[in-house]
Amino acid sequence: MSFLGVPKAAFPAANSPQKLGQGSLSKKVQLDKGYSLHDWIAIHTDRTKDLTSVGGGFRRVTPAELQSHNKVDNAWTVIRGKVYNLAPYMRYHPGGVDELMKAAGRDGTKYFDEVHSWVNIESMLERCIVGALVTDSRPPVRPATSSKKEADPAIGQGQKPRFDWYQSDEIIHVVFMSKYDLDEDNILASLDASGTLLEVVATLGHSSSYVFKIRLHDTVVASQGIKVRVKKGNAQLSMVKSDECRWKTYGEVLAGNGVVSSREIRYHDCLVQEIRQVTPDTNLYTIRPPSTVHFKVPVGHHVIVKVNVEGMDLTNPYTVVRQLAHSEPTKEEDTHPDVLLMIKIYPKGVVTPHIGKLAVGDTLRISEPQGSFDVHCLAEFTDIALIAMGTGFTPMSAVISHILSTQTDTKLHVFFSNKSEEDILWKEELDEVVRTSSDRLSVDHMLSRATSSWSGKTGRMTLDSVRDFLQPFGKDKLFVCVCGSPSFNVQVGKWLSQLQLPASQYHIFS
């Protein structure tokens, strides 16, 4: 019997599609020559071409007209109320025509947000905008709203935060209290440049956040930042007053406070503090957000990097890494947490060549944290298996750091696939943590282009190699994390399903 009690020879059947396809990963869509992102930028910036199909302008589009545009050569879609002509972009879409056609003739907002929430659609398809979707011939009317706030089903009444404040002559402390299990990763705080407007976003549950907006009684020193302390569900935000004195009040609560299910992605110009080469084509960037913003990126979450290429805003998401060996933050890091990004530079890429040209002291525009992974779900498991390929190791670094510093009875097992030994991210750091972790971390490397001196595993991951890797672990207390290329993620997900691992016991980072 093999892993999870499935006889190794019984599944898949010898002539089944799974068996025939075993060991090979599905490939990304191969774009035709002349249809790269570079080529799309050239066409998009050519003002002599009409990419709307209707002669330009901004027109009103009815639902019936939208629905009629559902073929490859005339496809329209709606993203957040704006109608886009997809037809000229079809052959340039990295995911292929079929994926783009899923949104043809209909409102594609939900599908777009699920798959490409980090993409700046208004920049990418700016010249493909046909107009606005309307429901009838009359001007749109703002729907009436009730003054009574509806309860968010994801947040119980007792979990909605409250706040209080106290002060010294030098410091103002604002304390947010919730029955929800807050930690510093749940808190995002920002000040405006004047040092008078404070906004705090507390993430409560998987789908909702609570927003506080306060106009402070007097100014604070924005350049000193916001110090955040979280203990027993209470988050204390401390700021240095501009003048040493006693305030009569904290200030006033502004409109816009309450539960939100989604927020617009906001970007900040951040300072490049340090650049360190990790492998021949991958760098570790230490990024410092501005002093007016305080956030600590949760385990397994990402930020979105935005760069401007030939007048077009382009974005890429990057999972934030953490140092494998946990250490207490310095006083500076405590007030201004850095963001660590491990980025592979592709010479023929569009976004990464611009990142590769960055120098210490430059600025990089990144978003506030994004993601849905909740690391607390790992607390009940005694074995955590991390299956990664290449830069898919980035979220695993944060998982390793967190588990080794918080769950003393949990063991981590890494299955890491790379082309060559020099491509292995943080190999020396991994070896050192393995050596000092008292058998709590083990690492199995697999190389597809190994040299004759390599003594470890060789080849590519297959169903059998994943089964053999997971074989020693009991199925009831096992959780698996997966990250690699999109095709790698899909394939490993299929293998875990074939091995009958419940969906509640694995997470695929995308």
Coordinates of C-alpha atoms in Angstrom, one line a residue, residues 72-453:
V72 CA -13.3 35.9 -31.3
D73 CA -13.3 38.6 -34.0
N74 CA -15.7 41.0 -32.2
A75 CA -15.5 40.1 -28.5
W76 CA -16.4 42.8 -26.0
T77 CA -16.4 42.5 -22.2
V78 CA -17.2 44.7 -19.2
I79 CA -14.7 45.4 -16.3
R80 CA -16.1 47.5 -13.6
G81 CA -18.7 49.2 -15.8
K82 CA -16.4 49.9 -18.7
V83 CA -16.8 48.0 -22.0
Y84 CA -13.6 46.8 -23.7
N85 CA -13.0 45.5 -27.2
L86 CA -11.0 42.3 -26.6
A87 CA -10.7 41.3 -30.3
P88 CA -7.4 43.1 -31.1
Y89 CA -5.8 41.7 -27.9
M90 CA -6.8 38.1 -28.4
R91 CA -3.6 36.8 -29.9
Y92 CA -1.4 38.7 -27.4
H93 CA -3.0 37.3 -24.3
P94 CA -0.5 35.1 -22.5
G95 CA -3.3 32.7 -21.3
G96 CA -4.6 32.1 -24.7
V97 CA -7.7 33.0 -26.7
D98 CA -9.9 30.4 -25.0
E99 CA -9.3 31.9 -21.5
L100 CA -10.1 35.4 -22.8
M101 CA -13.3 34.2 -24.5
K102 CA -14.7 33.2 -21.1
A103 CA -15.4 36.9 -20.6
A104 CA -16.7 37.6 -24.1
G105 CA -20.2 39.1 -24.3
R106 CA -20.6 39.4 -20.6
D107 CA -19.5 41.1 -17.5
G108 CA -15.9 39.8 -16.8
T109 CA -15.2 41.7 -13.6
K110 CA -15.5 38.8 -11.2
Y111 CA -13.4 36.5 -13.5
F112 CA -10.8 39.2 -14.1
D113 CA -10.5 39.9 -10.3
E114 CA -10.1 36.1 -9.6
V115 CA -7.3 35.6 -12.2
H116 CA -5.7 39.0 -12.8
S117 CA -6.6 41.4 -9.9
W118 CA -3.0 42.9 -10.0
V119 CA -3.2 43.8 -13.7
N120 CA -3.8 47.5 -14.5
I121 CA -6.6 46.9 -17.1
E122 CA -7.2 50.6 -17.8
S123 CA -3.5 51.0 -18.8
M124 CA -3.2 47.6 -20.7
L125 CA -6.4 48.1 -22.7
E126 CA -6.9 51.9 -22.5
R127 CA -7.3 52.3 -26.2
C128 CA -9.7 49.4 -26.5
I129 CA -12.4 51.1 -24.3
V130 CA -15.7 51.2 -26.2
G131 CA -17.7 53.0 -23.6
A132 CA -19.9 52.3 -20.5
L133 CA -22.5 49.6 -19.9
V134 CA -26.0 51.1 -19.3
T135 CA -29.2 49.2 -18.4
D136 CA -31.5 51.4 -20.5
S137 CA -31.7 54.7 -22.4
R138 CA -32.1 56.8 -19.3
P139 CA -29.2 58.3 -17.4
P140 CA -28.0 55.9 -14.7
V141 CA -29.6 56.6 -11.3
R142 CA -27.7 56.0 -8.0
P143 CA -29.6 53.3 -6.1
A144 CA -31.3 54.3 -2.9
T145 CA -29.4 53.2 0.2
S146 CA -30.8 52.6 3.7
S147 CA -29.3 54.5 6.6
K148 CA -29.3 51.2 8.5
K149 CA -26.0 49.3 8.1
E150 CA -26.3 45.7 7.3
A151 CA -24.3 43.2 9.3
D152 CA -21.5 41.5 7.5
P153 CA -22.0 37.8 7.8
A154 CA -18.3 37.2 8.0
I155 CA -17.9 39.4 11.1
G156 CA -20.0 38.9 14.2
Q157 CA -21.2 42.0 16.1
G158 CA -18.9 41.2 19.0
Q159 CA -15.9 41.0 16.7
K160 CA -16.2 44.5 15.3
P161 CA -13.3 46.5 16.7
R162 CA -13.7 49.4 19.1
F163 CA -11.0 52.0 19.9
D164 CA -9.7 54.1 22.8
W165 CA -6.7 56.4 23.3
Y166 CA -4.2 57.6 25.8
Q167 CA -1.2 59.9 25.7
S168 CA 1.9 61.4 27.2
D169 CA 3.3 64.8 26.3
E170 CA 5.3 63.3 23.5
I171 CA 3.3 60.3 22.2
I172 CA -0.4 59.7 21.2
H173 CA -1.5 56.1 21.4
V174 CA -4.6 54.8 19.6
V175 CA -5.7 51.3 20.7
F176 CA -8.1 49.1 18.7
M177 CA -9.8 46.3 20.5
S178 CA -11.5 43.2 19.0
K179 CA -12.6 39.8 20.0
Y180 CA -11.0 38.6 16.7
D181 CA -7.5 37.2 17.1
L182 CA -5.6 40.2 15.7
D183 CA -1.9 40.1 15.1
E184 CA 0.4 42.6 13.5
D185 CA -0.1 41.0 10.1
N186 CA -3.8 42.0 10.3
I187 CA -3.1 45.7 10.7
L188 CA -2.4 48.2 8.0
A189 CA -2.0 51.8 9.1
S190 CA -1.3 55.0 7.2
L191 CA -0.9 58.7 7.8
D192 CA -1.4 61.5 5.2
A193 CA 1.6 63.8 4.5
S194 CA 0.3 66.4 6.9
G195 CA 0.3 64.0 9.9
T196 CA -3.3 64.6 10.8
L197 CA -5.3 61.9 9.0
L198 CA -5.0 58.3 10.3
E199 CA -6.5 55.4 8.5
V200 CA -6.3 51.9 10.0
V201 CA -7.5 48.7 8.2
A202 CA -8.0 45.6 10.4
T203 CA -8.4 42.3 8.5
L204 CA -11.1 40.3 10.2
G205 CA -11.6 36.8 8.7
H206 CA -11.0 35.8 5.1
S207 CA -13.3 38.1 3.3
S208 CA -13.8 41.3 5.2
S209 CA -11.9 44.2 6.8
Y210 CA -12.8 47.0 9.1
V211 CA -11.7 50.5 8.3
F212 CA -11.2 53.3 10.8
K213 CA -10.6 56.9 9.6
I214 CA -9.7 59.4 12.3
R215 CA -8.7 63.1 11.9
L216 CA -6.3 63.6 14.8
H217 CA -6.7 66.6 17.1
D218 CA -3.2 67.9 16.2
T219 CA -0.3 66.9 14.0
V220 CA 2.1 64.0 14.5
V221 CA 5.6 63.6 13.0
A222 CA 4.8 61.6 9.8
S223 CA 8.5 60.9 9.2
Q224 CA 8.8 59.1 12.6
G225 CA 6.3 56.5 11.3
I226 CA 3.7 54.5 13.2
K227 CA 4.7 51.9 15.8
V228 CA 2.3 49.0 16.1
R229 CA 2.0 46.6 19.0
V230 CA -0.5 43.8 19.1
K231 CA -1.4 41.8 22.2
K232 CA -4.4 39.7 23.1
G233 CA -6.5 41.1 20.2
N234 CA -5.6 44.7 20.9
A235 CA -3.6 46.7 18.4
Q236 CA -1.8 49.8 19.8
L237 CA -0.7 52.4 17.3
S238 CA 1.8 55.0 18.7
M239 CA 2.8 58.2 17.0
V240 CA 5.2 61.1 18.0
K241 CA 3.4 64.4 18.5
S242 CA 4.7 67.4 16.5
D243 CA 4.6 69.5 19.7
E244 CA 5.1 68.3 23.3
C245 CA 1.7 69.0 24.9
R246 CA -1.5 67.4 26.1
W247 CA -4.4 67.0 23.7
K248 CA -7.9 67.7 24.9
T249 CA -9.2 64.9 22.6
Y250 CA -7.9 62.3 20.1
G251 CA -9.7 64.1 17.3
E252 CA -12.8 63.0 15.4
V253 CA -14.0 59.9 13.6
L254 CA -14.6 60.5 9.9
A255 CA -17.2 59.2 7.5
G256 CA -16.3 55.9 5.8
N257 CA -15.7 53.8 8.8
G258 CA -17.0 50.3 8.9
V259 CA -16.9 46.8 7.3
V260 CA -15.6 46.5 3.7
S261 CA -15.4 43.3 1.6
S262 CA -12.9 44.7 -0.9
R263 CA -10.7 47.8 -1.2
E264 CA -9.0 49.4 -4.1
I265 CA -5.4 48.3 -4.5
R266 CA -3.2 51.2 -3.4
Y267 CA 0.4 51.7 -4.3
H268 CA 3.3 53.4 -2.6
D269 CA 6.7 54.6 -3.8
C270 CA 9.2 52.7 -1.7
L271 CA 13.0 53.0 -1.3
V272 CA 15.3 50.2 -2.5
Q273 CA 17.5 49.7 0.6
E274 CA 19.6 46.8 -0.5
I275 CA 20.1 44.5 -3.5
R276 CA 21.8 41.1 -3.1
Q277 CA 22.4 38.5 -5.7
V278 CA 21.0 35.1 -4.7
T279 CA 21.6 33.1 -7.9
P280 CA 23.1 34.2 -11.3
D281 CA 19.6 35.4 -12.4
T282 CA 17.8 36.1 -9.2
N283 CA 18.2 39.1 -6.7
L284 CA 16.9 39.7 -3.2
Y285 CA 15.6 43.3 -2.9
T286 CA 15.1 44.9 0.5
I287 CA 12.3 47.5 0.0
R288 CA 11.4 50.2 2.6
P289 CA 7.9 51.5 2.4
P290 CA 7.4 55.2 3.2
S291 CA 7.3 56.2 6.9
T292 CA 3.7 57.2 6.6
V293 CA 2.7 53.6 6.0
H294 CA 3.0 50.6 8.3
F295 CA 2.3 47.1 7.3
K296 CA 3.8 43.7 7.8
V297 CA 3.1 41.3 4.9
P298 CA 1.3 38.1 6.2
V299 CA 2.9 34.7 5.5
G300 CA 2.3 33.6 1.9
H301 CA 0.9 37.0 0.8
H302 CA 2.3 39.1 -2.1
V303 CA 2.7 42.7 -3.2
I304 CA 2.2 44.0 -6.7
V305 CA 5.1 45.8 -8.4
K306 CA 4.1 48.5 -10.9
V307 CA 6.5 49.8 -13.5
N308 CA 5.9 52.1 -16.4
V309 CA 7.1 50.8 -19.8
E310 CA 6.8 53.1 -22.7
G311 CA 3.9 55.0 -21.1
M312 CA 2.0 51.9 -20.1
D313 CA 1.7 50.8 -16.4
L314 CA 2.6 47.1 -16.1
T315 CA 2.3 45.0 -13.0
N316 CA 3.6 41.8 -11.6
P317 CA 2.8 40.1 -8.3
Y318 CA 5.7 38.9 -6.1
T319 CA 5.3 36.8 -2.9
V320 CA 7.2 38.4 0.0
V321 CA 10.0 36.3 1.4
R322 CA 11.2 36.1 5.0
Q323 CA 14.7 35.2 6.3
L324 CA 14.7 31.5 7.1
A325 CA 16.4 32.0 10.5
H326 CA 14.0 34.0 12.7
S327 CA 15.5 36.9 14.5
E328 CA 14.0 39.7 16.6
P329 CA 13.5 42.9 14.6
T330 CA 15.8 45.9 15.3
K331 CA 14.2 49.2 16.6
E332 CA 14.3 50.6 13.1
E333 CA 12.7 47.4 11.6
D334 CA 10.1 47.5 14.3
T335 CA 8.7 50.9 13.2
H336 CA 9.5 50.5 9.5
P337 CA 9.2 46.8 8.5
D338 CA 11.0 46.1 5.3
V339 CA 9.6 44.1 2.4
L340 CA 11.9 41.4 1.0
L341 CA 11.3 40.5 -2.7
M342 CA 13.2 37.6 -4.4
I343 CA 12.9 38.3 -8.1
K344 CA 14.2 36.4 -11.1
I345 CA 15.3 38.7 -13.9
Y346 CA 14.3 37.6 -17.4
P347 CA 16.4 39.4 -20.0
K348 CA 13.7 39.1 -22.6
G349 CA 10.9 40.0 -20.2
V350 CA 9.0 43.2 -20.0
V351 CA 8.8 44.0 -16.3
T352 CA 11.8 42.3 -14.8
P353 CA 14.5 44.0 -17.0
H354 CA 13.3 47.3 -15.5
I355 CA 13.6 45.8 -12.0
G356 CA 17.0 44.4 -12.8
K357 CA 18.3 48.0 -13.6
L358 CA 17.4 49.3 -10.1
A359 CA 20.1 50.5 -7.8
V360 CA 20.2 51.2 -4.1
G361 CA 18.5 54.5 -3.4
D362 CA 16.0 54.1 -6.3
T363 CA 12.3 53.9 -5.8
L364 CA 10.0 51.0 -6.6
R365 CA 6.2 51.3 -6.7
I366 CA 4.6 48.4 -4.8
S367 CA 1.1 47.7 -3.5
E368 CA -0.2 47.1 0.0
P369 CA -0.3 43.3 0.8
Q370 CA -2.6 41.0 -1.1
G371 CA -3.6 37.4 -0.6
S372 CA -5.9 34.9 1.1
F373 CA -3.6 32.4 2.7
D374 CA -4.1 32.1 6.5
V375 CA -1.0 30.6 8.1
H376 CA -3.0 29.9 11.3
C377 CA -4.7 27.0 9.5
L378 CA -1.4 25.1 9.9
A379 CA -1.6 25.1 13.6
E380 CA -3.4 21.7 13.8
F381 CA -0.9 19.8 11.7
T382 CA 2.2 18.1 12.8
D383 CA 3.7 17.5 9.3
I384 CA 3.9 20.3 6.7
A385 CA 5.2 19.4 3.2
L386 CA 6.3 22.2 0.9
I387 CA 6.5 21.3 -2.8
A388 CA 8.2 24.0 -4.8
M389 CA 9.8 24.7 -8.2
G390 CA 12.3 27.5 -8.8
T391 CA 11.1 30.9 -7.5
G392 CA 8.0 29.1 -6.2
F393 CA 10.2 28.7 -3.1
T394 CA 9.4 32.3 -2.1
P395 CA 6.2 31.7 0.0
M396 CA 7.8 28.6 1.5
S397 CA 10.5 30.7 3.1
A398 CA 7.9 32.6 5.1
V399 CA 6.1 29.4 6.1
I400 CA 9.4 27.9 7.3
S401 CA 10.3 31.0 9.3
H402 CA 6.9 31.2 10.9
I403 CA 6.6 27.5 11.8
L404 CA 10.0 27.1 13.2
S405 CA 9.5 30.1 15.5
T406 CA 5.9 29.4 16.6
Q407 CA 5.0 25.6 16.3
T408 CA 7.6 23.6 18.3
D409 CA 6.0 20.3 17.6
T410 CA 5.6 20.7 13.9
K411 CA 8.0 19.3 11.3
L412 CA 8.6 20.7 7.9
H413 CA 9.6 18.7 4.8
V414 CA 10.7 20.5 1.6
F415 CA 10.6 18.9 -1.9
F416 CA 12.4 21.5 -4.1
S417 CA 12.8 21.2 -7.9
N418 CA 15.4 23.2 -9.9
K419 CA 17.3 23.0 -13.2
S420 CA 20.8 23.1 -11.7
E421 CA 22.5 23.4 -8.3
E422 CA 23.4 27.1 -8.9
D423 CA 19.6 27.8 -9.4
I424 CA 18.7 26.7 -5.9
L425 CA 17.5 29.7 -3.9
W426 CA 19.1 30.2 -0.5
K427 CA 20.8 26.8 -0.6
E428 CA 23.4 27.7 2.0
E429 CA 20.8 29.2 4.3
L430 CA 18.6 26.1 3.9
D431 CA 21.5 23.8 4.7
E432 CA 22.3 25.9 7.8
V433 CA 18.6 25.9 9.1
V434 CA 18.5 22.1 8.5
R435 CA 21.6 21.7 10.5
T436 CA 20.4 23.8 13.5
S437 CA 16.7 22.9 13.5
S438 CA 16.9 19.7 15.6
D439 CA 15.5 17.6 12.8
R440 CA 12.4 19.8 12.4
L441 CA 13.3 20.7 8.8
S442 CA 14.3 18.3 6.0
V443 CA 15.0 19.2 2.4
D444 CA 14.9 16.9 -0.7
H445 CA 16.4 18.6 -3.8
M446 CA 15.7 17.4 -7.4
L447 CA 17.6 18.7 -10.4
S448 CA 16.6 18.4 -14.0
R449 CA 20.1 19.3 -15.3
A450 CA 22.4 17.9 -12.7
T451 CA 26.1 17.6 -13.1
S452 CA 28.0 14.4 -12.6
S453 CA 29.1 15.6 -9.1

